[in-house]
Amino acid sequence: MIGGYGFCRRALLALLAVPLAWLAGCAQIPLGAPAPSFENIQKARTSGTAPVAIGQFRVAPGANPEIDAGLSVRSNSVVSPVEGSFAQYLRQTLTTDFQAAGLYDAASTTTLSGFLTDSTLDVPSDTGRASLGARFVVVREGKTVYEKELKTSATWPSMFIGMEAIPTGINQYTSLYHKLVGTLLDDPDYRAANSK
Amino acid sequence: MSRLILRFQTLRNVAWAVSLFGLLSLTGCASFYVDTATKEVAADAYKKPATPRPVQVVFEFQTKGVTNARAAEFLVPQVKDQIRNSGLFSEMKDTPVEGGALLSVVLNNVPLTDDAFGKGFVTGLTFGLAGSQVTDGYVCTMKYVPQPQAPAISKTTRHAIHAVLGAKEAPANGTRMDSLELAVKTMTRQIVSAALDELSRDPEFK
């Protein structure tokens, strides 16, 4: 009976540990899986661009490799659910949007690759800030036809209470991935380099 | 022991709610009520098109207008099942369909204490925000694009979940749910059904 109680107590403590760690800090929080963006599908439909294969995504040479691994937010660690890499999360977001828009073709001779150049999230108790940047490269039959660094950022009122501020910051940061893909689709140079 | 576990479950539910939906900054026990102003419309009541067409569906959950990918993951299977079983479309896919029809469903969780968002809720929904009751609003925006380049048919429906702390009376305009999870799923089913019904009755929806 005592053993049973002890087991129950240990089980309860173990169960409590996860949400309490989340509430108190020191938790590892993965981003949600990317889902297609209606805005980007609409942009893609009017972009006049050709379907592409999606190539490698990784941290840009010279950039701090830590920008790919995780972000520290008030003692919590925000991580990518895709191979623990924000570069791979960007690749997944882009692939998801392009697939949904009919612009993904694994057999295409045109390949779109990316290099993560920037990834920040700051959630103080006044104004939150996040930024995301990548250099996109389009190669067609061995020839680079487009290479450009694109950036996007966000600011928002940030609360003192972490329970409110942390999820808000994560949502703001996550939304930058679709915004960056949208920036690519809007870029006249990309449209010209990869027109149908 | 069972009390401890119940307390833990409450804490877990609140932590879950805050992390997914940003619903409430609560501690302690809370009861959840789905507002009664927006009722579920059965799929049988929709005005069915003569020849249903295939559609591509995109679902997004937002918190204060910003994408909340984790909450979307939780609700997307339910929303897609509901659209699939609506009888309004011949087929539902995640990728482009023949004819290019596209349906976007955005469910935005908004705090009703913000005037800018709260104004839209004045009609049809009544609130008792005083004391230990917190109400979260939800706006469902459904956009249907029948074919590429065509203008979207847009429909908006609203809903709310009330959370009551401690011994405060149940809200008169709420149906009690056993858990926050059930409240969110019920609210989602009702608000999406109302939007689908409105869409089905639009003369441009064929």
Tab-separated table of C-alpha atoms in Angstrom:
chain	number	residue	atom	x	y	z
A	1	MET	CA	0.000	0.000	0.000
A	2	ILE	CA	2.824	2.354	0.951
A	3	GLY	CA	4.704	1.294	-2.158
A	4	GLY	CA	1.603	2.009	-4.166
A	5	TYR	CA	1.317	5.450	-2.615
A	6	GLY	CA	4.992	6.104	-3.271
A	7	PHE	CA	4.589	5.154	-6.897
A	8	CYS	CA	1.561	7.375	-7.211
A	9	ARG	CA	3.447	10.225	-5.572
A	10	ARG	CA	6.434	9.807	-7.886
A	11	ALA	CA	4.141	9.547	-10.908
A	12	LEU	CA	2.302	12.679	-9.853
A	13	LEU	CA	5.543	14.572	-9.336
A	14	ALA	CA	6.762	13.436	-12.733
A	15	LEU	CA	3.517	14.525	-14.333
A	16	LEU	CA	3.632	17.847	-12.548
A	17	ALA	CA	7.195	18.474	-13.663
A	18	VAL	CA	6.307	19.150	-17.292
A	19	PRO	CA	3.691	21.881	-16.919
A	20	LEU	CA	5.382	23.365	-13.884
A	21	ALA	CA	8.660	23.599	-15.768
A	22	TRP	CA	6.746	25.291	-18.561
A	23	LEU	CA	5.155	27.703	-16.176
A	24	ALA	CA	8.299	28.443	-14.242
A	25	GLY	CA	10.767	28.460	-17.130
A	26	CYS	CA	13.553	26.113	-18.283
A	27	ALA	CA	11.260	24.272	-20.667
A	28	GLN	CA	12.045	23.304	-24.231
A	29	ILE	CA	9.251	24.560	-26.474
A	30	PRO	CA	9.034	23.321	-30.070
A	31	LEU	CA	7.419	25.454	-32.759
A	32	GLY	CA	4.199	24.108	-34.272
A	33	ALA	CA	4.437	22.201	-37.538
A	34	PRO	CA	4.185	24.483	-40.565
A	35	ALA	CA	0.768	24.589	-42.268
A	36	PRO	CA	0.058	26.193	-45.649
A	37	SER	CA	-0.542	29.927	-45.700
A	38	PHE	CA	-3.606	31.137	-47.605
A	39	GLU	CA	-1.902	34.482	-48.308
A	40	ASN	CA	1.144	32.781	-49.784
A	41	ILE	CA	-0.984	30.460	-51.910
A	42	GLN	CA	-2.746	33.508	-53.312
A	43	LYS	CA	0.579	35.263	-53.893
A	44	ALA	CA	1.973	32.181	-55.593
A	45	ARG	CA	-1.062	31.939	-57.851
A	46	THR	CA	-0.457	35.443	-59.149
A	47	SER	CA	3.354	35.319	-59.119
A	48	GLY	CA	3.676	33.761	-62.546
A	49	THR	CA	6.589	31.669	-61.319
A	50	ALA	CA	7.458	28.128	-62.326
A	51	PRO	CA	7.464	25.089	-60.034
A	52	VAL	CA	10.817	24.313	-58.434
A	53	ALA	CA	12.570	21.523	-56.589
A	54	ILE	CA	13.538	22.408	-53.045
A	55	GLY	CA	17.234	21.966	-52.374
A	56	GLN	CA	19.339	22.129	-49.240
A	57	PHE	CA	18.768	24.621	-46.465
A	58	ARG	CA	21.443	25.309	-43.878
A	59	VAL	CA	23.089	28.054	-41.867
A	60	ALA	CA	24.825	30.606	-44.032
A	61	PRO	CA	28.609	30.345	-44.096
A	62	GLY	CA	30.012	32.831	-41.617
A	63	ALA	CA	26.813	33.049	-39.600
A	64	ASN	CA	26.739	31.919	-36.001
A	65	PRO	CA	25.673	28.243	-36.042
A	66	GLU	CA	23.736	28.860	-32.815
A	67	ILE	CA	21.041	30.733	-34.739
A	68	ASP	CA	20.008	27.373	-36.181
A	69	ALA	CA	19.820	25.425	-32.941
A	70	GLY	CA	17.470	27.310	-30.660
A	71	LEU	CA	16.360	30.563	-29.101
A	72	SER	CA	16.386	31.471	-25.457
A	73	VAL	CA	13.207	33.143	-24.240
A	74	ARG	CA	13.019	34.013	-20.556
A	75	SER	CA	14.932	30.878	-19.540
A	76	ASN	CA	12.940	28.711	-21.943
A	77	SER	CA	14.437	27.199	-25.056
A	78	VAL	CA	12.501	27.509	-28.315
A	79	VAL	CA	13.469	24.827	-30.815
A	80	SER	CA	12.539	23.654	-34.282
A	81	PRO	CA	10.446	20.484	-34.577
A	82	VAL	CA	12.174	19.755	-37.904
A	83	GLU	CA	15.518	18.085	-37.208
A	84	GLY	CA	16.135	20.600	-34.432
A	85	SER	CA	17.110	23.138	-37.075
A	86	PHE	CA	15.499	26.464	-37.928
A	87	ALA	CA	17.002	26.242	-41.424
A	88	GLN	CA	15.101	22.975	-41.888
A	89	TYR	CA	11.982	24.601	-40.437
A	90	LEU	CA	12.279	27.311	-43.106
A	91	ARG	CA	12.703	24.619	-45.761
A	92	GLN	CA	9.611	22.826	-44.451
A	93	THR	CA	7.562	26.032	-44.397
A	94	LEU	CA	8.597	26.901	-47.928
A	95	THR	CA	7.909	23.364	-49.163
A	96	THR	CA	4.484	23.361	-47.489
A	97	ASP	CA	3.483	26.670	-49.068
A	98	PHE	CA	4.860	25.772	-52.496
A	99	GLN	CA	3.163	22.354	-52.466
A	100	ALA	CA	-0.148	23.920	-51.507
A	101	ALA	CA	0.248	26.439	-54.324
A	102	GLY	CA	1.264	23.850	-56.917
A	103	LEU	CA	4.748	25.339	-57.213
A	104	TYR	CA	6.685	22.336	-55.917
A	105	ASP	CA	8.095	19.834	-58.377
A	106	ALA	CA	10.730	17.466	-57.067
A	107	ALA	CA	11.723	16.605	-60.640
A	108	SER	CA	12.244	20.201	-61.746
A	109	THR	CA	15.633	21.186	-63.139
A	110	THR	CA	15.316	24.424	-61.216
A	111	THR	CA	16.266	24.155	-57.560
A	112	LEU	CA	15.569	26.645	-54.788
A	113	SER	CA	17.963	26.480	-51.818
A	114	GLY	CA	18.443	28.633	-48.771
A	115	PHE	CA	20.955	29.770	-46.190
A	116	LEU	CA	19.746	30.982	-42.816
A	117	THR	CA	21.385	34.340	-42.058
A	118	ASP	CA	19.364	35.636	-39.134
A	119	SER	CA	17.051	34.299	-36.430
A	120	THR	CA	16.254	36.258	-33.289
A	121	LEU	CA	13.505	36.456	-30.700
A	122	ASP	CA	13.543	38.890	-27.811
A	123	VAL	CA	10.664	38.964	-25.322
A	124	PRO	CA	11.290	41.664	-22.708
A	125	SER	CA	8.493	43.257	-20.733
A	126	ASP	CA	7.884	46.198	-23.061
A	127	THR	CA	8.362	45.629	-26.799
A	128	GLY	CA	8.950	42.186	-28.253
A	129	ARG	CA	11.144	41.807	-31.318
A	130	ALA	CA	11.823	38.987	-33.745
A	131	SER	CA	13.706	38.755	-36.999
A	132	LEU	CA	14.391	36.162	-39.640
A	133	GLY	CA	16.636	36.268	-42.680
A	134	ALA	CA	17.818	33.917	-45.380
A	135	ARG	CA	19.746	34.039	-48.625
A	136	PHE	CA	17.772	32.255	-51.303
A	137	VAL	CA	19.486	30.758	-54.315
A	138	VAL	CA	17.830	29.520	-57.491
A	139	VAL	CA	19.911	27.291	-59.734
A	140	ARG	CA	18.644	26.247	-63.142
A	141	GLU	CA	20.557	23.530	-64.954
A	142	GLY	CA	23.714	24.316	-63.039
A	143	LYS	CA	23.519	28.085	-63.440
A	144	THR	CA	22.653	30.437	-60.606
A	145	VAL	CA	19.806	32.637	-61.820
A	146	TYR	CA	18.839	34.247	-58.501
A	147	GLU	CA	20.688	34.895	-55.264
A	148	LYS	CA	19.435	37.346	-52.701
A	149	GLU	CA	19.202	37.799	-48.966
A	150	LEU	CA	15.699	38.579	-47.740
A	151	LYS	CA	14.753	39.640	-44.249
A	152	THR	CA	11.633	40.163	-42.249
A	153	SER	CA	10.929	41.262	-38.701
A	154	ALA	CA	8.172	41.993	-36.227
A	155	THR	CA	7.620	44.078	-33.118
A	156	TRP	CA	4.714	43.843	-30.708
A	157	PRO	CA	3.683	44.942	-27.212
A	158	SER	CA	5.156	42.386	-24.828
A	159	MET	CA	3.657	41.640	-21.432
A	160	PHE	CA	5.485	41.267	-18.144
A	161	ILE	CA	3.745	37.976	-17.387
A	162	GLY	CA	5.630	35.164	-19.070
A	163	MET	CA	2.560	32.970	-19.453
A	164	GLU	CA	1.182	35.588	-21.834
A	165	ALA	CA	4.413	36.970	-23.271
A	166	ILE	CA	6.180	33.720	-24.188
A	167	PRO	CA	3.438	32.163	-26.369
A	168	THR	CA	2.855	35.547	-28.002
A	169	GLY	CA	6.558	35.866	-28.793
A	170	ILE	CA	6.703	32.338	-30.180
A	171	ASN	CA	3.662	32.963	-32.378
A	172	GLN	CA	5.171	36.201	-33.662
A	173	TYR	CA	8.485	34.486	-34.403
A	174	THR	CA	6.811	31.503	-36.097
A	175	SER	CA	4.732	33.748	-38.346
A	176	LEU	CA	7.945	35.247	-39.743
A	177	TYR	CA	8.613	32.033	-41.667
A	178	HIS	CA	5.516	32.452	-43.833
A	179	LYS	CA	6.250	36.175	-44.118
A	180	LEU	CA	9.726	35.416	-45.436
A	181	VAL	CA	8.325	32.981	-48.005
A	182	GLY	CA	5.800	35.678	-48.958
A	183	THR	CA	8.644	38.178	-49.348
A	184	LEU	CA	10.338	35.790	-51.755
A	185	LEU	CA	7.145	35.363	-53.778
A	186	ASP	CA	6.707	39.149	-53.884
A	187	ASP	CA	10.272	39.832	-54.980
A	188	PRO	CA	10.258	41.058	-58.609
A	189	ASP	CA	13.780	39.684	-59.090
A	190	TYR	CA	12.631	36.200	-58.056
A	191	ARG	CA	9.595	36.425	-60.300
A	192	ALA	CA	11.769	37.488	-63.234
A	193	ALA	CA	14.395	34.819	-62.593
A	194	ASN	CA	11.891	31.993	-62.279
A	195	SER	CA	9.064	32.967	-64.572
A	196	LYS	CA	7.009	30.265	-66.272
B	1	MET	CA	-5.032	11.431	-3.733
B	2	SER	CA	-7.839	11.767	-6.240
B	3	ARG	CA	-8.174	15.402	-5.205
B	4	LEU	CA	-4.469	15.918	-5.874
B	5	ILE	CA	-4.807	14.340	-9.277
B	6	LEU	CA	-7.825	16.496	-10.036
B	7	ARG	CA	-5.869	19.564	-9.017
B	8	PHE	CA	-3.034	18.435	-11.259
B	9	GLN	CA	-5.414	17.903	-14.143
B	10	THR	CA	-6.786	21.391	-13.644
B	11	LEU	CA	-3.282	22.832	-13.584
B	12	ARG	CA	-2.350	20.815	-16.650
B	13	ASN	CA	-5.455	21.973	-18.462
B	14	VAL	CA	-4.758	25.592	-17.630
B	15	ALA	CA	-1.112	25.292	-18.708
B	16	TRP	CA	-2.250	23.581	-21.890
B	17	ALA	CA	-4.870	26.221	-22.500
B	18	VAL	CA	-2.458	29.065	-22.060
B	19	SER	CA	0.195	27.470	-24.239
B	20	LEU	CA	-2.192	26.579	-27.047
B	21	PHE	CA	-4.930	29.129	-26.962
B	22	GLY	CA	-3.699	31.910	-24.716
B	23	LEU	CA	-7.095	31.600	-23.193
B	24	LEU	CA	-6.692	32.510	-19.601
B	25	SER	CA	-4.070	33.613	-17.166
B	26	LEU	CA	-5.656	31.610	-14.415
B	27	THR	CA	-4.580	29.780	-11.338
B	28	GLY	CA	-6.799	27.420	-9.443
B	29	CYS	CA	-10.044	25.840	-10.512
B	30	ALA	CA	-11.969	27.092	-13.503
B	31	SER	CA	-15.170	25.986	-15.202
B	32	PHE	CA	-15.635	26.453	-18.902
B	33	TYR	CA	-18.826	27.441	-20.723
B	34	VAL	CA	-19.461	27.671	-24.441
B	35	ASP	CA	-21.552	30.700	-25.311
B	36	THR	CA	-25.073	29.878	-26.441
B	37	ALA	CA	-25.518	32.634	-29.037
B	38	THR	CA	-23.867	30.698	-31.865
B	39	LYS	CA	-25.501	27.341	-32.354
B	40	GLU	CA	-24.410	24.405	-34.419
B	41	VAL	CA	-26.003	24.165	-37.847
B	42	ALA	CA	-26.375	20.564	-38.949
B	43	ALA	CA	-24.860	19.701	-42.328
B	44	ASP	CA	-28.320	18.592	-43.480
B	45	ALA	CA	-29.483	22.196	-43.199
B	46	TYR	CA	-26.831	23.610	-45.553
B	47	LYS	CA	-27.990	24.675	-48.988
B	48	LYS	CA	-26.196	22.114	-51.119
B	49	PRO	CA	-24.890	23.069	-54.568
B	50	ALA	CA	-26.406	21.238	-57.513
B	51	THR	CA	-22.996	19.918	-58.523
B	52	PRO	CA	-20.493	19.947	-55.660
B	53	ARG	CA	-16.933	20.655	-56.759
B	54	PRO	CA	-13.589	19.650	-55.294
B	55	VAL	CA	-11.881	22.090	-52.976
B	56	GLN	CA	-8.472	22.675	-51.436
B	57	VAL	CA	-8.712	23.569	-47.750
B	58	VAL	CA	-6.309	25.633	-45.669
B	59	PHE	CA	-6.876	26.051	-41.935
B	60	GLU	CA	-5.169	28.556	-39.675
B	61	PHE	CA	-5.605	29.269	-35.974
B	62	GLN	CA	-4.613	32.723	-34.826
B	63	THR	CA	-4.142	34.334	-31.459
B	64	LYS	CA	-4.819	38.065	-31.677
B	65	GLY	CA	-4.380	37.877	-35.421
B	66	VAL	CA	-1.036	36.071	-35.320
B	67	THR	CA	-0.646	32.485	-36.511
B	68	ASN	CA	-0.656	29.976	-33.660
B	69	ALA	CA	0.732	26.846	-35.296
B	70	ARG	CA	0.491	24.636	-32.210
B	71	ALA	CA	-3.208	25.324	-31.701
B	72	ALA	CA	-3.835	24.785	-35.406
B	73	GLU	CA	-2.270	21.326	-35.178
B	74	PHE	CA	-4.765	20.452	-32.466
B	75	LEU	CA	-7.857	21.538	-34.392
B	76	VAL	CA	-7.072	20.902	-38.046
B	77	PRO	CA	-8.257	17.244	-38.182
B	78	GLN	CA	-11.636	18.180	-36.703
B	79	VAL	CA	-12.152	21.168	-39.008
B	80	LYS	CA	-11.188	19.218	-42.121
B	81	ASP	CA	-13.476	16.326	-41.168
B	82	GLN	CA	-16.319	18.784	-40.728
B	83	ILE	CA	-15.742	20.329	-44.158
B	84	ARG	CA	-15.319	16.900	-45.751
B	85	ASN	CA	-18.665	15.772	-44.306
B	86	SER	CA	-20.497	19.020	-45.087
B	87	GLY	CA	-21.785	17.823	-48.453
B	88	LEU	CA	-20.784	21.161	-49.982
B	89	PHE	CA	-17.801	19.764	-51.877
B	90	SER	CA	-17.239	16.627	-53.908
B	91	GLU	CA	-13.702	16.167	-52.579
B	92	MET	CA	-11.374	17.888	-50.139
B	93	LYS	CA	-7.603	18.012	-50.518
B	94	ASP	CA	-4.571	19.789	-49.062
B	95	THR	CA	-3.140	20.378	-52.523
B	96	PRO	CA	-4.526	22.199	-55.592
B	97	VAL	CA	-7.664	20.650	-57.065
B	98	GLU	CA	-9.150	20.592	-60.541
B	99	GLY	CA	-10.863	23.927	-61.101
B	100	GLY	CA	-8.646	25.626	-58.528
B	101	ALA	CA	-11.244	26.125	-55.780
B	102	LEU	CA	-9.666	27.149	-52.495
B	103	LEU	CA	-11.269	27.442	-49.049
B	104	SER	CA	-9.462	29.254	-46.249
B	105	VAL	CA	-10.689	28.907	-42.675
B	106	VAL	CA	-9.123	31.226	-40.118
B	107	LEU	CA	-10.125	30.950	-36.466
B	108	ASN	CA	-8.870	33.957	-34.541
B	109	ASN	CA	-8.816	33.973	-30.725
B	110	VAL	CA	-9.336	37.542	-29.568
B	111	PRO	CA	-9.542	39.016	-26.086
B	112	LEU	CA	-12.917	40.636	-25.633
B	113	THR	CA	-11.554	43.175	-23.244
B	114	ASP	CA	-9.796	44.879	-26.162
B	115	ASP	CA	-12.205	47.489	-27.482
B	116	ALA	CA	-11.039	47.136	-31.051
B	117	PHE	CA	-11.970	43.476	-31.143
B	118	GLY	CA	-14.815	43.605	-28.673
B	119	LYS	CA	-17.057	45.876	-30.690
B	120	GLY	CA	-17.852	43.171	-33.182
B	121	PHE	CA	-19.262	41.010	-30.438
B	122	VAL	CA	-21.782	43.418	-29.048
B	123	THR	CA	-24.548	42.184	-31.308
B	124	GLY	CA	-25.737	38.685	-30.590
B	125	LEU	CA	-23.512	37.928	-27.662
B	126	THR	CA	-23.894	39.185	-24.135
B	127	PHE	CA	-21.196	39.158	-21.550
B	128	GLY	CA	-20.794	39.372	-17.842
B	129	LEU	CA	-17.158	40.322	-17.642
B	130	ALA	CA	-17.221	41.575	-14.077
B	131	GLY	CA	-15.762	39.575	-11.246
B	132	SER	CA	-14.007	36.270	-11.759
B	133	GLN	CA	-15.297	35.519	-15.207
B	134	VAL	CA	-13.081	35.703	-18.257
B	135	THR	CA	-14.406	35.520	-21.795
B	136	ASP	CA	-12.405	34.794	-24.895
B	137	GLY	CA	-13.836	35.610	-28.281
B	138	TYR	CA	-13.351	33.705	-31.511
B	139	VAL	CA	-13.811	35.023	-35.033
B	140	CYS	CA	-14.072	32.530	-37.855
B	141	THR	CA	-13.331	33.988	-41.270
B	142	MET	CA	-14.089	31.690	-44.166
B	143	LYS	CA	-12.913	32.706	-47.644
B	144	TYR	CA	-13.898	30.688	-50.660
B	145	VAL	CA	-12.153	31.325	-53.959
B	146	PRO	CA	-14.054	29.343	-56.622
B	147	GLN	CA	-11.202	29.545	-59.113
B	148	PRO	CA	-7.812	31.274	-59.407
B	149	GLN	CA	-8.111	35.037	-59.948
B	150	ALA	CA	-11.779	34.992	-58.913
B	151	PRO	CA	-12.866	37.228	-56.027
B	152	ALA	CA	-13.278	35.489	-52.692
B	153	ILE	CA	-16.633	34.916	-51.040
B	154	SER	CA	-16.043	35.866	-47.418
B	155	LYS	CA	-18.111	34.900	-44.376
B	156	THR	CA	-17.491	35.773	-40.748
B	157	THR	CA	-19.003	34.171	-37.664
B	158	ARG	CA	-18.322	34.793	-33.980
B	159	HIS	CA	-18.329	32.772	-30.814
B	160	ALA	CA	-17.065	32.874	-27.226
B	161	ILE	CA	-15.896	30.689	-24.356
B	162	HIS	CA	-16.468	31.838	-20.793
B	163	ALA	CA	-14.268	30.694	-17.929
B	164	VAL	CA	-15.541	31.069	-14.387
B	165	LEU	CA	-13.334	30.930	-11.347
B	166	GLY	CA	-14.252	29.788	-7.885
B	167	ALA	CA	-17.804	30.086	-6.635
B	168	LYS	CA	-19.051	32.634	-9.126
B	169	GLU	CA	-22.376	31.707	-10.687
B	170	ALA	CA	-22.487	30.042	-14.063
B	171	PRO	CA	-23.059	32.526	-16.881
B	172	ALA	CA	-26.649	32.550	-18.100
B	173	ASN	CA	-25.446	32.561	-21.693
B	174	GLY	CA	-23.173	29.533	-21.454
B	175	THR	CA	-23.366	25.758	-21.679
B	176	ARG	CA	-21.007	24.079	-19.243
B	177	MET	CA	-18.300	21.826	-20.678
B	178	ASP	CA	-16.433	19.128	-18.774
B	179	SER	CA	-13.047	20.429	-19.886
B	180	LEU	CA	-11.415	23.257	-21.756
B	181	GLU	CA	-10.514	20.814	-24.517
B	182	LEU	CA	-14.185	19.954	-24.995
B	183	ALA	CA	-15.145	23.625	-24.849
B	184	VAL	CA	-12.669	24.526	-27.589
B	185	LYS	CA	-13.717	21.625	-29.799
B	186	THR	CA	-17.422	22.382	-29.308
B	187	MET	CA	-16.945	26.082	-29.991
B	188	THR	CA	-14.937	25.249	-33.128
B	189	ARG	CA	-17.565	22.829	-34.432
B	190	GLN	CA	-20.340	25.371	-33.893
B	191	ILE	CA	-18.567	28.404	-35.324
B	192	VAL	CA	-17.346	26.507	-38.407
B	193	SER	CA	-20.830	25.058	-38.993
B	194	ALA	CA	-22.319	28.552	-38.886
B	195	ALA	CA	-19.747	29.817	-41.388
B	196	LEU	CA	-20.325	26.853	-43.713
B	197	ASP	CA	-24.061	27.477	-43.535
B	198	GLU	CA	-23.622	31.143	-44.468
B	199	LEU	CA	-21.286	30.205	-47.291
B	200	SER	CA	-23.735	27.646	-48.638
B	201	ARG	CA	-26.467	30.301	-48.823
B	202	ASP	CA	-24.383	32.842	-50.734
B	203	PRO	CA	-25.769	33.200	-54.277
B	204	GLU	CA	-22.221	33.154	-55.626
B	205	PHE	CA	-21.513	29.765	-54.057
B	206	LYS	CA	-22.445	27.249	-56.708
